[in-house]
Coordinates of C-alpha atoms in Angstrom, one line a residue:
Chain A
X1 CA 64.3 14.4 72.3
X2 CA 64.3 16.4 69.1
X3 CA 66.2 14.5 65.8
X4 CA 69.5 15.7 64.8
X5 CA 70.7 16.6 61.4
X6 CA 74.3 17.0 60.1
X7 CA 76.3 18.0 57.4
X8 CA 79.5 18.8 56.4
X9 CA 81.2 22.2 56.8
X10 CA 82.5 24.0 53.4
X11 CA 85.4 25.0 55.0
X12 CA 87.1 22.0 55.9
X13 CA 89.3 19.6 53.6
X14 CA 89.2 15.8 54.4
X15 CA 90.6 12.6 52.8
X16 CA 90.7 9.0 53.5
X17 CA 94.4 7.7 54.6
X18 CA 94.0 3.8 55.1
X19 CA 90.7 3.6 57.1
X20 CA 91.0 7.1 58.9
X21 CA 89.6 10.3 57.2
X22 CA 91.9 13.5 57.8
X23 CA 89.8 16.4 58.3
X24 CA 91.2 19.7 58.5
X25 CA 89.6 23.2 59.4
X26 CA 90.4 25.5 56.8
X27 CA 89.2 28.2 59.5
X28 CA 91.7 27.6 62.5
X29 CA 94.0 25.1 60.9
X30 CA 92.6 22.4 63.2
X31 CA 93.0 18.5 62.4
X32 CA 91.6 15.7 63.1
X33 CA 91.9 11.9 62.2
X34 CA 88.3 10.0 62.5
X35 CA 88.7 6.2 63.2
X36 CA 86.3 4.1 61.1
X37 CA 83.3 4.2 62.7
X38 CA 83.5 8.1 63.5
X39 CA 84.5 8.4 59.1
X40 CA 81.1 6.3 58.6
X41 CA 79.0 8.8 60.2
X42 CA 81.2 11.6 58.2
X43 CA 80.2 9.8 55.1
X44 CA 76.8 9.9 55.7
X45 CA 76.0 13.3 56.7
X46 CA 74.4 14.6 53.8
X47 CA 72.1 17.0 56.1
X48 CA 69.1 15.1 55.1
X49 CA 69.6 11.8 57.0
X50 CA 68.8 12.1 61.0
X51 CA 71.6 11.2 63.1
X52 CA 70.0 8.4 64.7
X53 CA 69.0 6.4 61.4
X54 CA 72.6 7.2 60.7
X55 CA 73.2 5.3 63.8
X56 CA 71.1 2.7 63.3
X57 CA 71.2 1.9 59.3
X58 CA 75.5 2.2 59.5
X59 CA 77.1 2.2 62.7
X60 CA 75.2 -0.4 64.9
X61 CA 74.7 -2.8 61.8
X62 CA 78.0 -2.5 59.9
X63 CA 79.9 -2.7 63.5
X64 CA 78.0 -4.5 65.8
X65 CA 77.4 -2.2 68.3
X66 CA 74.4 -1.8 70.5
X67 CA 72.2 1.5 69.9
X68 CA 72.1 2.9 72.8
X69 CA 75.9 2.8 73.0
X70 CA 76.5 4.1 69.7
X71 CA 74.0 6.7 70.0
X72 CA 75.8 7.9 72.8
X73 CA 78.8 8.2 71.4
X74 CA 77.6 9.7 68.1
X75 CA 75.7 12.6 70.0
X76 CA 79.7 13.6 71.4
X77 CA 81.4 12.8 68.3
X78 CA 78.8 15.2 66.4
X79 CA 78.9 18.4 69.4
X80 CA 82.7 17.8 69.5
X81 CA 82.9 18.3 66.0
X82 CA 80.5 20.7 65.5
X83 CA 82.2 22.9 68.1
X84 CA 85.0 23.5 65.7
X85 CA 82.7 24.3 62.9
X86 CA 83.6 20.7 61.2
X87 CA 79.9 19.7 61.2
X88 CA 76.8 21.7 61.1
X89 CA 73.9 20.2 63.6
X90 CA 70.5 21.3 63.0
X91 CA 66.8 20.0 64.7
X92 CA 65.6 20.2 60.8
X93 CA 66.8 18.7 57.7
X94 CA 69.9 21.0 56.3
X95 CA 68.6 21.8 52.4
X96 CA 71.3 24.4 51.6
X97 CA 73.8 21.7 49.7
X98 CA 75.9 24.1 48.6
X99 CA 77.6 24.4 51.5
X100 CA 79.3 20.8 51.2
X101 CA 81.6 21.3 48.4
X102 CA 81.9 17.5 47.8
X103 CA 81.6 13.9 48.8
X104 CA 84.9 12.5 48.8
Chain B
X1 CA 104.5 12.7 67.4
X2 CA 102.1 15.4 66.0
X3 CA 98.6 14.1 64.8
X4 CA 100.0 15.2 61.3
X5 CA 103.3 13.8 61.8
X6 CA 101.7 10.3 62.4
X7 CA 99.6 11.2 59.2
X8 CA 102.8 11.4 57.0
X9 CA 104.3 8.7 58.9
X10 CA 101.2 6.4 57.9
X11 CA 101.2 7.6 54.0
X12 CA 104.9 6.6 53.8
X13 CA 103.9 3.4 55.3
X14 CA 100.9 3.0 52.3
X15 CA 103.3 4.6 49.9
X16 CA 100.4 7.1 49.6
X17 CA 101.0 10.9 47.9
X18 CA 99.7 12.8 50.4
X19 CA 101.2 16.5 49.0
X20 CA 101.6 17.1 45.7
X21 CA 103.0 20.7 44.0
X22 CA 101.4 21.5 41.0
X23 CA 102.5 24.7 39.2
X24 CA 99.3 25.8 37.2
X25 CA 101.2 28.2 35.4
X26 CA 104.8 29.3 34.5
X27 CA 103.6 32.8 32.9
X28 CA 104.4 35.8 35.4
X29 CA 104.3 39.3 35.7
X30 CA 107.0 39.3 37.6
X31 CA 110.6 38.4 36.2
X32 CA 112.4 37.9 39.3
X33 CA 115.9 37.5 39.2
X34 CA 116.4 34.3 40.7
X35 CA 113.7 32.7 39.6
X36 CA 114.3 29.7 38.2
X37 CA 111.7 29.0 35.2
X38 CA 111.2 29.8 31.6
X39 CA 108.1 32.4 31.9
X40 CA 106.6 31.4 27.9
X41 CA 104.1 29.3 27.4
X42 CA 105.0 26.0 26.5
X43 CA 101.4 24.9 26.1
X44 CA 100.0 24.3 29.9
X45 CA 97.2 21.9 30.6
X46 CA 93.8 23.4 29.6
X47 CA 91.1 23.7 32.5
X48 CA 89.5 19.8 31.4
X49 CA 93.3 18.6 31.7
X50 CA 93.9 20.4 35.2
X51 CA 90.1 19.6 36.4
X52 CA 91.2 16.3 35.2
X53 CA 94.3 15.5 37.0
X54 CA 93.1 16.8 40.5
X55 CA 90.1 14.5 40.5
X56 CA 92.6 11.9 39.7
X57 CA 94.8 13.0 42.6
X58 CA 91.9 12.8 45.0
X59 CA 91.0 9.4 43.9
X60 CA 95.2 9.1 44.7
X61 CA 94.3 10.1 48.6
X62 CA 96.3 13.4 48.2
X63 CA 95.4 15.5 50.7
X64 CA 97.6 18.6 50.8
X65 CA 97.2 20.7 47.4
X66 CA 99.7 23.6 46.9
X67 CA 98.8 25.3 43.5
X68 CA 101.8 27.9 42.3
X69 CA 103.8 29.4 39.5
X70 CA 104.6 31.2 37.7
X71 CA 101.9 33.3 39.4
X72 CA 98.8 31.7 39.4
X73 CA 96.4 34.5 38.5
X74 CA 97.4 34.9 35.0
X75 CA 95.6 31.8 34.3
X76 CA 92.3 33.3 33.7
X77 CA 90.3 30.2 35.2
X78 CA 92.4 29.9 38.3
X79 CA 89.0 30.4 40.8
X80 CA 87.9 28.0 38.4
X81 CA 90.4 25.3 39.0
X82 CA 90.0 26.0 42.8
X83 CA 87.0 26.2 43.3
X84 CA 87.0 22.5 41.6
X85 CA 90.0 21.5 44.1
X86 CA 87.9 22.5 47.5
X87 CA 84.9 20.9 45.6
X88 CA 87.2 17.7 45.8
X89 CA 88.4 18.6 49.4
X90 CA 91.6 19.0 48.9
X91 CA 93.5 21.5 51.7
X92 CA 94.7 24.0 49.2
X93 CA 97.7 26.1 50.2
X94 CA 98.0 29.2 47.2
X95 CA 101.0 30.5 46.5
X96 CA 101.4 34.1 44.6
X97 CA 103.1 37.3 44.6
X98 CA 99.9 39.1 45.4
X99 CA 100.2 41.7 42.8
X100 CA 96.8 40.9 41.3
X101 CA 94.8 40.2 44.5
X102 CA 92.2 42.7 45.5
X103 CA 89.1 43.0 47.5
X104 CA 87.4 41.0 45.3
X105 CA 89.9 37.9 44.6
X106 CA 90.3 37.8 48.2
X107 CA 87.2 37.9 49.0
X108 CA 86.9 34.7 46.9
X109 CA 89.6 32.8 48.2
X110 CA 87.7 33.3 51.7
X111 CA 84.9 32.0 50.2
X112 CA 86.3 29.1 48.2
X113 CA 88.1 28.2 51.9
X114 CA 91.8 28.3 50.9
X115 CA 93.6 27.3 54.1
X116 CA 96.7 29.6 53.3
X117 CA 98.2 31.8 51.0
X118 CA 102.3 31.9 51.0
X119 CA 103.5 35.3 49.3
X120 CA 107.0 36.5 48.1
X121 CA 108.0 39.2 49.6
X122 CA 112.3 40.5 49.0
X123 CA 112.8 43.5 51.3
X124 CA 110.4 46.4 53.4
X125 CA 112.1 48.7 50.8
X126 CA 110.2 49.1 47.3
X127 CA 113.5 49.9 45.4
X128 CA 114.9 46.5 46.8
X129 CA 111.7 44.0 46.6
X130 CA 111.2 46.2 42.5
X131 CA 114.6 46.0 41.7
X132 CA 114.5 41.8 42.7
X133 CA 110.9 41.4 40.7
X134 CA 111.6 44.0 37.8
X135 CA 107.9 45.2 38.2
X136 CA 107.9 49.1 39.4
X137 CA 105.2 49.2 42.5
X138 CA 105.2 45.4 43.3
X139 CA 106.0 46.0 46.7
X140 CA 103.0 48.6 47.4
X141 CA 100.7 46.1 45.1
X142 CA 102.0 43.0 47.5
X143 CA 101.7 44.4 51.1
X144 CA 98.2 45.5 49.4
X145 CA 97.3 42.2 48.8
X146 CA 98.3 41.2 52.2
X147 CA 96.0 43.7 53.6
X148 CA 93.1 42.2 51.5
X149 CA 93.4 38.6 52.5
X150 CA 94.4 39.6 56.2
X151 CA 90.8 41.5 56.3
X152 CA 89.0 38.3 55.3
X153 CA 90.7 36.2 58.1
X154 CA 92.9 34.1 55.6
X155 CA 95.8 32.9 56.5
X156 CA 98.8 34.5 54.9
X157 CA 102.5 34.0 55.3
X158 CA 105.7 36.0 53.9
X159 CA 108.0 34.3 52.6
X160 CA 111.2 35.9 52.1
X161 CA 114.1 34.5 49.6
X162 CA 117.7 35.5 51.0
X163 CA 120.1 36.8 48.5
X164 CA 123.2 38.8 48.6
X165 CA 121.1 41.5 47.3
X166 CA 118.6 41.9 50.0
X167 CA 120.2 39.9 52.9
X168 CA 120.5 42.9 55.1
X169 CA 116.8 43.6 54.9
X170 CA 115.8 40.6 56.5
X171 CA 114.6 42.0 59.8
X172 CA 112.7 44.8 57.6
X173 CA 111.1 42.2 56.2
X174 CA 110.5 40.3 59.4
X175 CA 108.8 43.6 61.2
X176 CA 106.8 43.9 58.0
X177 CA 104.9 40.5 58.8
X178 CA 105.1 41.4 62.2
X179 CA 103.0 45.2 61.5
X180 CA 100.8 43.1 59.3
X181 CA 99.8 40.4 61.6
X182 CA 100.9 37.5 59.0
X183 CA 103.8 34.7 59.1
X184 CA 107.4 34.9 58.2
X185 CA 109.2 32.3 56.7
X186 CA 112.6 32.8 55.5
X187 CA 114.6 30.8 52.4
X188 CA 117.8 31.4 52.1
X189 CA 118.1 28.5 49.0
X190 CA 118.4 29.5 45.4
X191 CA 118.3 26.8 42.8
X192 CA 119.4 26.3 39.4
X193 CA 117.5 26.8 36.9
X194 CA 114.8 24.2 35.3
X195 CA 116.7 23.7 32.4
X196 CA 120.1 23.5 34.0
X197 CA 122.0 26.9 34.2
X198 CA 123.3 27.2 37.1
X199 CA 124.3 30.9 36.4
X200 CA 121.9 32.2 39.3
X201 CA 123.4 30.6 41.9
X202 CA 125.8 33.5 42.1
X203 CA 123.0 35.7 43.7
X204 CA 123.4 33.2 47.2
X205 CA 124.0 34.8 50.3
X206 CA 128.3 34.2 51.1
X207 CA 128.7 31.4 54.3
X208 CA 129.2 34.1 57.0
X209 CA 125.6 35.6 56.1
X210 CA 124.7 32.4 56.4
X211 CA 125.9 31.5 59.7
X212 CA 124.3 35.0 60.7
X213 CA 120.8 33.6 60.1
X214 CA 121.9 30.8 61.9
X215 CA 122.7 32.0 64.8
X216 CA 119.5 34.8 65.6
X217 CA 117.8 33.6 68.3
X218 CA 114.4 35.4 66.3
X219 CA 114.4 33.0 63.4
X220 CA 115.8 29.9 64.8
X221 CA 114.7 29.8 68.3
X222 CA 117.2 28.1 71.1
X223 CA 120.1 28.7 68.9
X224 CA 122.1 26.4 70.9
X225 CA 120.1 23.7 70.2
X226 CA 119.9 24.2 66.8
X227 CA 124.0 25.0 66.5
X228 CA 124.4 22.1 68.2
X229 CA 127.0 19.5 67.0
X230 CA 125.3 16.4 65.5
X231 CA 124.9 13.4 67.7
X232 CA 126.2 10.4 66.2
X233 CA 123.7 8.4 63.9
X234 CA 121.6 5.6 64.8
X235 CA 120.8 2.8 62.6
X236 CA 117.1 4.2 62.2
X237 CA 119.1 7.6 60.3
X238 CA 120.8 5.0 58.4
X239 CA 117.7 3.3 57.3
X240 CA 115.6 6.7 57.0
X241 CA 114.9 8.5 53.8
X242 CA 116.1 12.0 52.9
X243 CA 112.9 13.6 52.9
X244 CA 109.4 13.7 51.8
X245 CA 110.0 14.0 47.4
X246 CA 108.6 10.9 45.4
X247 CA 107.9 9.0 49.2
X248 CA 104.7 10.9 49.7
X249 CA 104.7 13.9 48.1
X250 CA 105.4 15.0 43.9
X251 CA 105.5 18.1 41.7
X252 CA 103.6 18.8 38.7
X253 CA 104.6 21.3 36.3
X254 CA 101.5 23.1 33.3
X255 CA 102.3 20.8 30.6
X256 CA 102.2 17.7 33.0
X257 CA 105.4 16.9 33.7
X258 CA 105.7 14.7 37.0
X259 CA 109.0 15.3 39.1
X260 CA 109.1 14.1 42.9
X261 CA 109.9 17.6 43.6
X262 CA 109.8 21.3 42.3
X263 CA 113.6 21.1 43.1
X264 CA 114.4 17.4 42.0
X265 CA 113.7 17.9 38.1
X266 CA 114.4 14.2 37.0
X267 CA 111.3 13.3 34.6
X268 CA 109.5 10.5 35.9
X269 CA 106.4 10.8 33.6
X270 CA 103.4 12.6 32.0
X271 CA 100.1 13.1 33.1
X272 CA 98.8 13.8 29.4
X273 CA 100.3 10.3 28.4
X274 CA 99.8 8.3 32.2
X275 CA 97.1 7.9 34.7
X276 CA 98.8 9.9 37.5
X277 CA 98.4 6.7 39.8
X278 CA 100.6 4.2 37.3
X279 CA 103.0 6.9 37.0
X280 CA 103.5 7.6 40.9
X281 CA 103.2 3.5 41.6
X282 CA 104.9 2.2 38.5
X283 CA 107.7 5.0 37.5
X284 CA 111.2 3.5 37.4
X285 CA 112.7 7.0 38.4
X286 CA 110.2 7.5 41.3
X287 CA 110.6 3.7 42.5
X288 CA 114.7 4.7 42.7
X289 CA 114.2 7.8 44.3
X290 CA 112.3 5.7 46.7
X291 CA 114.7 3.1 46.8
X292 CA 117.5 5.1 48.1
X293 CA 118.2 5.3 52.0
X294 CA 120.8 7.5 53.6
X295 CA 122.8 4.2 54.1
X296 CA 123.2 4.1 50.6
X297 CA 124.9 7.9 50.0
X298 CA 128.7 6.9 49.7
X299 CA 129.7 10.9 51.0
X300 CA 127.2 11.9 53.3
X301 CA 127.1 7.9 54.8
X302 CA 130.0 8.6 56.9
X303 CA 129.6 12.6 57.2
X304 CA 129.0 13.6 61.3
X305 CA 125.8 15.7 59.8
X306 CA 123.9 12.4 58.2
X307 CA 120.9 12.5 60.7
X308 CA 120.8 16.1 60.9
X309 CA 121.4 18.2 57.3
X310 CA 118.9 19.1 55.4
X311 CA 120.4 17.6 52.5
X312 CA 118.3 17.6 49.2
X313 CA 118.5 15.5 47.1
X314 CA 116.9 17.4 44.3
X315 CA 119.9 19.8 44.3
X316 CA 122.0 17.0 44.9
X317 CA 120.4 15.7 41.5
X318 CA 120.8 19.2 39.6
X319 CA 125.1 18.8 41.2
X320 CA 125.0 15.4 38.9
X321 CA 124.3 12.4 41.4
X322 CA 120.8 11.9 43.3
X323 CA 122.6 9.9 45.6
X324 CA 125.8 12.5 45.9
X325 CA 125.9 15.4 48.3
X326 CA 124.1 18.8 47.9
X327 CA 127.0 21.1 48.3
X328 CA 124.4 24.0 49.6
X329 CA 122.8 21.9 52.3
X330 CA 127.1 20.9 53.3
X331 CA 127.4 24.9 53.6
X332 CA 124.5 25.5 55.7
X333 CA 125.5 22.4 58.3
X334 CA 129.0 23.7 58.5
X335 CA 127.9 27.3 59.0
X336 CA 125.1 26.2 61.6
X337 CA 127.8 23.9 63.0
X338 CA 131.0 24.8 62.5
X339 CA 131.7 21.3 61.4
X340 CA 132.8 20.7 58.1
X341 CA 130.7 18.2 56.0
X342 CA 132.5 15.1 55.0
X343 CA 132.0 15.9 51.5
X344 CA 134.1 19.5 52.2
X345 CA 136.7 18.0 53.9
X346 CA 137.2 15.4 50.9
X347 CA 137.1 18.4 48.3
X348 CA 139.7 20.5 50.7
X349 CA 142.1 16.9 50.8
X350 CA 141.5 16.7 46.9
X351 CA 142.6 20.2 46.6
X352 CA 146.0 20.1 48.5
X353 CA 146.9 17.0 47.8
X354 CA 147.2 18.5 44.0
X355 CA 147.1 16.5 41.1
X356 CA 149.7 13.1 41.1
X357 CA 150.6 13.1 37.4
X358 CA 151.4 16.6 35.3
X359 CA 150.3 15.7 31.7
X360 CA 152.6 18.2 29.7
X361 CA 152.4 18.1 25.8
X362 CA 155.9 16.4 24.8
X363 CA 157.4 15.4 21.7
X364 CA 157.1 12.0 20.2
X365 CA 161.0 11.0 20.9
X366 CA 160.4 11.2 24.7
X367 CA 156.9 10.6 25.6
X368 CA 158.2 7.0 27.2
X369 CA 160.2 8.3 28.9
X370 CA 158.0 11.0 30.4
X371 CA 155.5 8.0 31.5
X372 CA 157.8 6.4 33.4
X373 CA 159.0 9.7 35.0
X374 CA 155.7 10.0 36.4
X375 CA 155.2 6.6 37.3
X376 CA 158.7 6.9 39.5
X377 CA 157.1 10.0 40.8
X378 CA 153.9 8.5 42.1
X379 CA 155.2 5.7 43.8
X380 CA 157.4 8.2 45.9
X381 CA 154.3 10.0 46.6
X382 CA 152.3 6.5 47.5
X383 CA 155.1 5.0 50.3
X384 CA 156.1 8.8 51.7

């Protein structure tokens, strides 16, 4: 199965409010709250990291979680958000960092 | 409860900012006549300062940025300071009259990924909406600007101030947003001024105009419902707070003043002097406002309308008591009612009952005796 990459949309604003990050589309107003372990994978998508080291380095060691599991529910989390233009998924690294405006 | 609702809920919980209103600017090109600010430069925040205090606000967990005026575009670096807030992630709301946006400005506000722009808009008329901003072809330059932003896919909503002066154009107005496929938001509020003159308050629509907008099913919805006679309060109204200024959300003005709201101007400290974070934990005027619960508002604590007015208590502040009533927000629950507030029915028994002593300007020789005239006469009054 080919690797996933992820990044960030431009056009979305996000913030951490006690544990949960807000993220809102700035295309259709859309909002979503991400419980922890969905804001650690968030965090890490810098478009350079696969999704499944993502997985492996944060999710199944900082919440003890078995990888199959978590990979699972990483691969809906990602084409759920991806659907609504939150995250960008691509089969290669994403290079064009101008398109996440920050790293809060 | 809305996702966002439980959002706000949580922030209030944390005692989190989560909005804050920062007016960038008070310059304008516009000299509306209601507006309530002093359009010179006092010397606003440079672009370091600004940059400064939104990354500090990010670090704060604020989430919902609203940049405004003045209008915002005579700051010559406004993409600048933008540009710097979505770089921080902030969901940035613009608000402006439009008069200087073109292709190109909207283009960038597209591109920057401003979730919404608000704009003024008086009447569907240009010698109304001119004659309100002073500025001859605002209204062509405005709907413009609408047309630009509309054609990148923004966001845009109207949002139409009331007055006695433009009242009657309201549905104009209203197909106007309709025609340009944008939102319509209506305000029929007019505050004092900053500084305290209260001389523009004369321009608010009269009670029956009020009770007009009230009552039309197109702006309010089920007007039954929302006519509706207050049901009684619970002890969760009692123990609720009057709205969202200095719980989670605060104002900043160019020279960075903090308030907890646009319209609740009680200083409660300085961004130049302050980390924004000690001023929004540690301010004693903040921690009052916060302190106050509608328990603790001796009128409107035993007024029918307690868990329903919109009572504010920034214009309750600007009347001379933050924990008093807002004599605008008793007008608009007795005209959406029909039920006066308590605070009107106290005013109307003050005025009848007329006042108990007449102090008349008496010669020495019989002043005593006067006194105890008027003493005679107020115990009559007291055991009628």
């Amino acid at each position: 199965m080919a690797e996933k990459y992820i990044s960030r949309s431009s056009a979305i604003a996000a913030r951490m409010l006690g544990g949960e990050m807000m993220v809102m589309s700035a295309v259709d107003s859309t909002f979503f709250t991400l419980n922890e372990v969905a804001s650690a994978i968030w965090q890490a998508a810098d478009g350079r990291t696969p999704l499944s080291e993502i997985v492996a380095s944060k999710i199944c060691r900082e919440f003890d979680v078995d990888r199959e599991r978590a990979q699972r529910g990483a691969d809906r989390f990602v084409d759920e958000l991806s659907q609504h233009g939150i995250l960008l998924v691509s089969e290669q690294p994403i290079m064009d960092f101008s398109s996440s405006p920050g790293n809060q | 409860m809305s996702l966002l609702a439980e959002m706000n809920q949580k922030a209030l919980d944390l005692g989190l900012p989560i909005s804050v209103h920062f007016d960038i600017t008070y310059r304008c090109n516009e000299r509306c006549v209601h507006c309530y600010l002093d359009h010179d430069d006092h010397g606003e925040m440079t672009t370091a300062e600004i940059v400064d205090v939104l990354e500090q606000l990010a670090d704060a967990g604020v989430f919902f940025l609203s940049l405004s005026g003045g209008e915002v575009l005579m700051r010559r670096d406004f993409f600048e300071i933008v540009e710097r807030a979505r770089q921080l992630l902030f969901n940035v709301k613009v608000k402006t009259n439009g008069v200087m946006i073109r292709e190109k400005e909207a283009a960038r506000l597209r591109q920057l990924g401003v979730e919404q722009i608000q704009i003024s808009v008086y009447s569907h008329r240009p010698e109304v909406h001119d004659a309100i901003t002073k500025l001859p072809g605002s209204l062509k330059r405005t709907v413009q600007a609408i047309r630009f932003l509309k054609s990148q896919g923004l966001k845009v909503t109207i949002a139409n101030v009331l007055m006695a002066g433009n009242f009657s154009d309201n549905t104009g107005v209203m197909a106007l947003a309709k025609d340009l496929g944008v939102l319509y938001t209506l305000d029929p509020t007019i505050t004092p001024k900053m500084d305290g003159d209260t001389s523009i308050i004369a321009l608010r629509i009269p009670g029956s105009d009020l009770k007009q907008v009230f009552h039309n099913q197109e702006l309010v919805g089920n007007v039954e419902e929302f006519c509706a006679p207050p049901p009684a309060p619970g002890e969760d109204v009692m123990d609720g707070v009057p709205c969202s200024a200095g719980h989670t959300a605060c104002y900043i003005s160019p020279y960075g003043d903090v308030f907890p709201c646009v319209q609740f101007p009680l200083p409660s400290g300085n961004v130049r002097r302050q980390k924004f974070l000690d001023i929004w934990r540690h301010s004693p005027e903040l921690n009052e406002v916060r302190s106050i619960r509608a328990r603790d508002l001796p009128t409107c604590s035993t007024c029918a309308h307690v868990g329903t007015c919109t009572r504010c208590p920034g214009l309750a502040y600007m009347e001379g008591n933050m924990r008093g009533p807002s004599t605008a927000d008793c007008e608009k629950s007795f005209q959406r009612t029909g039920i006066p507030s308590a605070n009107m029915l106290k005013r109307t028994r003050a005025a009848s009952a007329g006042p108990l002593i007449q102090i008349q300007s008496l010669p020495n020789s019989v002043q005593n005796h006067n006194v105890a005239l008027n003493v005679a006469l107020e115990e009559n009054f007291l055991t009628v």
